[in-house]
Each structure stands twice: as C-alpha cells, then as structure tokens.
Coordinates of C-alpha atoms in Angstrom, one line a residue:
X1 CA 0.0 0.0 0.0
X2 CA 1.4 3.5 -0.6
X3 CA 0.0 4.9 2.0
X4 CA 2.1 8.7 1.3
X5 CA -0.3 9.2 -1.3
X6 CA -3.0 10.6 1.0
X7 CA -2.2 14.0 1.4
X8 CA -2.6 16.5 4.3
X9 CA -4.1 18.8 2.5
X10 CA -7.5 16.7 1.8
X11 CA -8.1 16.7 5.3
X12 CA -11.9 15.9 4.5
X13 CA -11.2 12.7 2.8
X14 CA -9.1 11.5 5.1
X15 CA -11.1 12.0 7.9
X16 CA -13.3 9.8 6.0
X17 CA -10.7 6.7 4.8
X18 CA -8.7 6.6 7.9
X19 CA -10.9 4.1 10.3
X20 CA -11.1 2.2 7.4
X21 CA -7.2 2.2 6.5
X22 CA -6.8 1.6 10.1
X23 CA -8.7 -1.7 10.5
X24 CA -7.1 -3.0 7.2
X25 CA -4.0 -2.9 8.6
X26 CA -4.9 -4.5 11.9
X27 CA -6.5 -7.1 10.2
X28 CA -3.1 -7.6 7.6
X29 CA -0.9 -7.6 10.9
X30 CA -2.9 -10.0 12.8
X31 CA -3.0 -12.3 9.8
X32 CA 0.4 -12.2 9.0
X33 CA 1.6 -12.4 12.6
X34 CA -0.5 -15.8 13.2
X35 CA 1.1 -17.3 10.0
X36 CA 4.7 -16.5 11.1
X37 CA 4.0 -17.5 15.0
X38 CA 5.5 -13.8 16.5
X39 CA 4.8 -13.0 19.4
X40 CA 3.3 -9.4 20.0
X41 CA 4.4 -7.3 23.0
X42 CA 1.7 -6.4 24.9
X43 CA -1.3 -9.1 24.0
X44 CA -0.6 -10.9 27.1
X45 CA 1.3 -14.2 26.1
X46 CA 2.3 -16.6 23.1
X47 CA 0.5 -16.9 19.8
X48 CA -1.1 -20.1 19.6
X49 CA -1.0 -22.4 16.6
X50 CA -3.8 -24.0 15.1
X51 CA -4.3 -27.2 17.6
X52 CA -2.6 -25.7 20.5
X53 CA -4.6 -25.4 24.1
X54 CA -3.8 -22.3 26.0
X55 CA -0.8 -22.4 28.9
X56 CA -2.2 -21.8 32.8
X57 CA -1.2 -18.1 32.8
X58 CA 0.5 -17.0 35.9
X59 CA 0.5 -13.4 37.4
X60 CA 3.7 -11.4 37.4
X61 CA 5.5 -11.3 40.4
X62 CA 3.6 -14.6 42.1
X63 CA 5.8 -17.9 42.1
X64 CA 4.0 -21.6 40.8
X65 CA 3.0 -23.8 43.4
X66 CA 2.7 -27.8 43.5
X67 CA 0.3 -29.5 45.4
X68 CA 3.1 -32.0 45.6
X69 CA 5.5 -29.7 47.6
X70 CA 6.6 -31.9 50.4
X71 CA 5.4 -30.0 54.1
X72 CA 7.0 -30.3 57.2
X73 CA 9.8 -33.0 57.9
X74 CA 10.7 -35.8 55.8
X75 CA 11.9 -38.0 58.6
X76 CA 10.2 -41.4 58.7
X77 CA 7.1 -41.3 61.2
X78 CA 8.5 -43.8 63.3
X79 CA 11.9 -41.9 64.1
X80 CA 15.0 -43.3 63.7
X81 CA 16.1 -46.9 64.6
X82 CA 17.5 -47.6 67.9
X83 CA 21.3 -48.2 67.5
X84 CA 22.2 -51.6 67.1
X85 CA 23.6 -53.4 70.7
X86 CA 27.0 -55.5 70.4
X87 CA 25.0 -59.2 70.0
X88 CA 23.6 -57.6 66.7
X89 CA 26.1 -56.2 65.8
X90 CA 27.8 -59.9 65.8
X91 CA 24.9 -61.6 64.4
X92 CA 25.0 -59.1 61.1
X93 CA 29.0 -61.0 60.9
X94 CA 27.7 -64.3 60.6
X95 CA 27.5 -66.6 57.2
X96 CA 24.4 -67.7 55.9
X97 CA 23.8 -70.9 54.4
X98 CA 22.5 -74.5 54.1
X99 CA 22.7 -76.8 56.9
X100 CA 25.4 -79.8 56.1
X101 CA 25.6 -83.3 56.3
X102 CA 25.4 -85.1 59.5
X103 CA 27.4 -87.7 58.2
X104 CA 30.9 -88.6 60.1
X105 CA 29.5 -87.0 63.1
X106 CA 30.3 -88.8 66.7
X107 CA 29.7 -87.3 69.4
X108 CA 33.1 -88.4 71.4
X109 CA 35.0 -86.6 68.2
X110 CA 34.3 -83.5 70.4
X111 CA 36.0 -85.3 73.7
X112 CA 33.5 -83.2 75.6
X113 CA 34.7 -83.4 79.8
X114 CA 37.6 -85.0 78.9
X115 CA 39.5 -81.8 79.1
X116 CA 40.9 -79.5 81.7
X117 CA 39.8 -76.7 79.7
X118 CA 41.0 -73.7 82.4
X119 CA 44.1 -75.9 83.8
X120 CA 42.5 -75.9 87.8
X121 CA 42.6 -79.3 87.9
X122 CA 38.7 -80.0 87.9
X123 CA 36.5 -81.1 85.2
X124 CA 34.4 -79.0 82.9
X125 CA 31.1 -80.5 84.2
X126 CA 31.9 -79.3 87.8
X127 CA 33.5 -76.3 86.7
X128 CA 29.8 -75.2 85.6
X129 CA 28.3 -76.5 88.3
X130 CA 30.2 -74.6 90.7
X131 CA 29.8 -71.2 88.5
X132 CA 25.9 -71.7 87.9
X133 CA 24.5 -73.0 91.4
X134 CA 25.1 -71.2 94.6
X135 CA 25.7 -72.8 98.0
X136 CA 27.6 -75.5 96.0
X137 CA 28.1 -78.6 98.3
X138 CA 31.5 -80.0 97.8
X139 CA 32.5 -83.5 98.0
X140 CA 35.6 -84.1 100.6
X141 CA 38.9 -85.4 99.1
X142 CA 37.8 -83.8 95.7
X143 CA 40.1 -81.1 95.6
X144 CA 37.5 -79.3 95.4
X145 CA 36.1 -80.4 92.6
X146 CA 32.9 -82.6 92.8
X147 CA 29.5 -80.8 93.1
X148 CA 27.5 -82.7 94.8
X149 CA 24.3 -80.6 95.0
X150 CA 23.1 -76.8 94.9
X151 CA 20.8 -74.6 93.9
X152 CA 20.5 -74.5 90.5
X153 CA 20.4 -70.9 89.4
X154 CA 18.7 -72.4 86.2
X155 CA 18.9 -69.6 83.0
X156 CA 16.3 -71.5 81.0
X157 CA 13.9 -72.5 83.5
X158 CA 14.0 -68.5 84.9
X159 CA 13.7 -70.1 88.8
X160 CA 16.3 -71.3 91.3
X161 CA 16.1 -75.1 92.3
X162 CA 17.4 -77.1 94.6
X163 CA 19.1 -80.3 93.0
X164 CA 21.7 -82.9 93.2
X165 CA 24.2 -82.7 90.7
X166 CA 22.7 -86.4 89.1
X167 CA 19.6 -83.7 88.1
X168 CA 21.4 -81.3 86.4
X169 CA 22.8 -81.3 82.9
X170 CA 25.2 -79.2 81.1
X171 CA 24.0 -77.9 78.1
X172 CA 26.2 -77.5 75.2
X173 CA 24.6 -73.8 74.0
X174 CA 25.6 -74.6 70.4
X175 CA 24.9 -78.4 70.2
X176 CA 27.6 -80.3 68.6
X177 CA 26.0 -82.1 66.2
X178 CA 24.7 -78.9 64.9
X179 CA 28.3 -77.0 65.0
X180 CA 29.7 -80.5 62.9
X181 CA 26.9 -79.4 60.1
X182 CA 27.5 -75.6 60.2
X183 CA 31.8 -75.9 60.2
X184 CA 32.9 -78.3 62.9
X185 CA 33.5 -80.9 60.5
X186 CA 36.5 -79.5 59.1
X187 CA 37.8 -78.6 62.2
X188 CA 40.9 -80.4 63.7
X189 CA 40.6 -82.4 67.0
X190 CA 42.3 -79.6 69.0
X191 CA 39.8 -77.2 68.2
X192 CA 36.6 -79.4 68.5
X193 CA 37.9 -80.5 71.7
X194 CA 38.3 -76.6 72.9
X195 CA 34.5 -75.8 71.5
X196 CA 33.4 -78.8 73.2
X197 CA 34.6 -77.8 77.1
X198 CA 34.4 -73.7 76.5
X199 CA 32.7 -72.2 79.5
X200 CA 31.0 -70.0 77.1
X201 CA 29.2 -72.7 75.2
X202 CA 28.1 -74.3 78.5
X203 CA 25.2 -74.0 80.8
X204 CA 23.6 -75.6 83.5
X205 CA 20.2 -76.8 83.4
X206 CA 17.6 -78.8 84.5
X207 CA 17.2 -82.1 82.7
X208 CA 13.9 -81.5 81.2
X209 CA 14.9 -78.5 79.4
X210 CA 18.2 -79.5 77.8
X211 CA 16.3 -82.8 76.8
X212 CA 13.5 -81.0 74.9
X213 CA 15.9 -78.8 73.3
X214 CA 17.9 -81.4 71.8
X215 CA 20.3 -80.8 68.9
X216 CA 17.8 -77.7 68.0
X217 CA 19.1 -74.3 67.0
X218 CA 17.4 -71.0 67.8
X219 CA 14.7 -71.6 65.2
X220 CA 13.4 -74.9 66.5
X221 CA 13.9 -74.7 70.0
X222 CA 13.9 -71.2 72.7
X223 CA 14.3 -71.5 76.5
X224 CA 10.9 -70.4 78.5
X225 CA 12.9 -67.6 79.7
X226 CA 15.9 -65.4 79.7
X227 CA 16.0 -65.8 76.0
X228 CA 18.1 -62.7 75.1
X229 CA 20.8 -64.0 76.8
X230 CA 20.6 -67.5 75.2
X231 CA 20.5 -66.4 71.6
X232 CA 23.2 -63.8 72.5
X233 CA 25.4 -66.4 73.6
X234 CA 24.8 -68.6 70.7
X235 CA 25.9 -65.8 68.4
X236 CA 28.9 -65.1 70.8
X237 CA 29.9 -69.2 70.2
X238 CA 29.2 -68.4 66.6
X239 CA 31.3 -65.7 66.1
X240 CA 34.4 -67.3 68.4
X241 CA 34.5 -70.1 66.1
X242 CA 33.8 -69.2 63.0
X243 CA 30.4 -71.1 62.6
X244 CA 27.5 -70.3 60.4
X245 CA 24.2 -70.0 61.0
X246 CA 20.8 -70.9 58.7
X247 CA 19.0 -67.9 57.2
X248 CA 15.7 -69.7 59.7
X249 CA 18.2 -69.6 62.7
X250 CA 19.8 -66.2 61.8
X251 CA 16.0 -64.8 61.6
X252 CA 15.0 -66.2 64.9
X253 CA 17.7 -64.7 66.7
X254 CA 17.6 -61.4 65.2
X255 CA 13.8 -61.3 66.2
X256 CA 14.6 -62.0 69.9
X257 CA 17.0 -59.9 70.0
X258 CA 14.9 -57.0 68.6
X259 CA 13.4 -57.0 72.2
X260 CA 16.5 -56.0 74.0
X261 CA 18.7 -54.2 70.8
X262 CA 21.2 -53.5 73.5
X263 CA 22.2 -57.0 74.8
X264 CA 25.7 -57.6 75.3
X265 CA 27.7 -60.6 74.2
X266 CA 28.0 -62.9 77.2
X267 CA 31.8 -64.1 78.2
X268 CA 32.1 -67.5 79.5
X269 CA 33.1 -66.8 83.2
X270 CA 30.0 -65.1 85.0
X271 CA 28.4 -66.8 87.0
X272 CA 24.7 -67.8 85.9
X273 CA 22.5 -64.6 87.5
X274 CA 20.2 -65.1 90.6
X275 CA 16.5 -66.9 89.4
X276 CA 13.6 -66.4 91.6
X277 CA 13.6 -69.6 93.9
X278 CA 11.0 -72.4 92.7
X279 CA 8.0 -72.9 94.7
X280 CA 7.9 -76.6 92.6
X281 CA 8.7 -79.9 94.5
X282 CA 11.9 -80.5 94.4
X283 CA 12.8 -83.3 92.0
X284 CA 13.6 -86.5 93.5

C-alpha cells in the first residue's frame, strides 16, 4: 500500500478513509503475525498455533505452586532406629547358608569333659556347676572339685532349684552335632575339643529343658525364659569359632534380640545370675 499518497491537504477525505485504512491494517498484521507464529508485546502471552490449548497463565511477580510440595519434615514417622547393641552387631557377621551333612559326626569326636579346659585341675562339668549354682556342696577329698548338689540358678527355666548334681545337665549352648553341620567338620581335633569344654558354650540346666531342646538351633527350639541372653550367647559361640548359622536360625535370633537391641555378648566366666527360687517340689 502506498500509503504517502494521501495528502494533508485533503483533510476531508481523510477524515473519512482513515478508520477504514486503520482496521485494514490491523486485520493484515494480525494475519500475518499468526502465520509466522510472532509473538506481540503487549497481547498478554504466546500466539497459539492451530491445535494448540492455551498455557495456565501466571500473574507477574507470584511464584507456581505444586500441590506435591513436600510439608514439614521428611523424617520417617517412626523416628530413627535404635542403635544396634554388640550381640547384633555380631549376628549381622555371621555366614548364611544350608545346613550340612550329618554324616561322620560322633559325638566323642568332640571329647566333651575329657579336658581340663581352664588348667585348675577340675572337670568341665563341675567347673559349671560350681559357676551356675550357689551354696555349691562339695565332695571331701575332691580337691574341690565334685559338686554334689546346689541350687541351680537355672537360666532356662527363669527359677532357682534345689538339686543334686545327678539332676542337672550341662547344656552345650551350640549343640555339637549342629556345630559339625554348620563348620565343625573341618575342624581339627584340638579345636573341637576346645569348642566342646568352653565355658561360654556351657550351661547348667535342668534335665527336662536341655532334653526337649535337643540338637535344635534358635529356630526350633527357645528356653521359656531369659532368652536374650541364650540367643546372644549362641551368636557369641558363633562368632568365636567361625560357625555359620541358617538364614531360619539367623532370623530367629535377630527377632529376639529385637526386644533388647542393647544386649551384650556374654563371656564364658559369670556366674549364671540369681533366678527367683522355685515354689515346685523339688525333683527326687
């Protein structure tokens, strides 16, 4: 368009074409400007393209929000976990894995009593006798030695009982048929021997108990009480000797021990701790 050819000096006539003029080119503009996509300052936001839905607009100066925008603290609702106690700690360095064989195994491989296992001259079966009953009654011309009877500060039973020493039996913590499927069947004679009579691995208690438990492990067989200790002290034996555990036994002890998450790891020199005395008959 040559638009100079409209001269000031017909003022008249262009009073009369200039609406006209002005809404052609406003039409051209618009027209041309939505072909090419440009943007125009001022009309408040992108041209849109055939097809295309109009953007959320957002006022100048005011920031987005999400309603996802986590509130608050992101700490898990239950707090942190309670730190881990020394007998978990130990478990966590156990191997895992299948029970072995039996086969080869024999009891007397293990020479269990028929070692002097802390050089004093006595037995290991009166040796834990003497360090789990109180009032011990000592045979004369022993040495010291013989237990003849007690009370029976009795860690599975939870109660203190008054026995004669042909009552009581020593229980091996870790039995030995199940330390010859988890290791002890490579082990040399020396070292069975030494697992066999360890004051850690033995404990004194009433017939009943150490008969129903058998050769179990933690997950077939738990004492009625005290059983923090008891799984502690397996995993103490464990550890000391390098013995495995099942993933069924490793699962059973790490739920017992999630009751007392600070238990120690038992040593095999303190004496059993004082049991509430048995109202029970004593056994004859």
């Amino acid at each position: 368009m040559r638009v100079h050819r409209y001269r000031a000096t017909r003022p008249g006539r262009r009073r009369r074409r200039t609406p006209v003029l002005a809404a052609v080119l406003g039409v051209a503009v618009l027209v041309i400007a939505g072909l090419v996509g440009v943007n125009l300052s001022g009309l408040g936001g992108p041209v849109l393209r055939q097809g295309e839905s109009p953007s959320p607009s957002v006022t100048a100066g005011t920031e987005p929000t999400s309603s996802a925008q986590p509130t608050g603290s992101t700490e898990p609702t239950g707090g942190a976990p309670e730190e881990s106690g020394p007998a978990q700690q130990a478990l966590a360095t156990l191997e895992v894995k299948g029970r072995g064989p039996k086969t080869g195994y024999d009891r007397d491989l293990f020479r269990w009593n028929g070692y002097d296992f802390d050089r004093n001259g006595c037995d290991q079966r009166n040796d834990i006798l003497r360090r789990d009953m109180t009032d011990p009654e000592v045979k004369p011309g022993t040495n010291g030695c013989r237990i003849e009877a007690g009370w029976l500060q009795d860690r599975y039973g939870g109660e203190a009982i008054r026995l004669t020493r042909d009552k009581v039996d020593i229980d091996h913590v870790v039995a030995l048929s199940n330390a010859w499927q988890m290791g002890a069947a490579q082990w040399d004679e020396q070292t069975r021997r030494e697992f066999a009579n360890d004051p850690l691995n033995l404990v004194a208690t009433t017939q009943r108990l150490n008969r129903q438990k058998g050769d179990g492990d933690a997950a077939t067989w738990l004492p009625p009480k005290n059983r923090c200790d008891y799984v502690a002290r397996q995993t103490a034996v464990k550890v000391a000797y390098g013995l495995a555990v099942t993933r069924a036994e490793r699962d059973a002890i790490a739920r017992i021990l999630d009751t007392c998450p600070g238990q120690p790891l038992p040593t095999g020199d303190e004496p059993a701790p004082q049991q509430s005395v048995s109202t029970s008959p004593t056994p004859s």
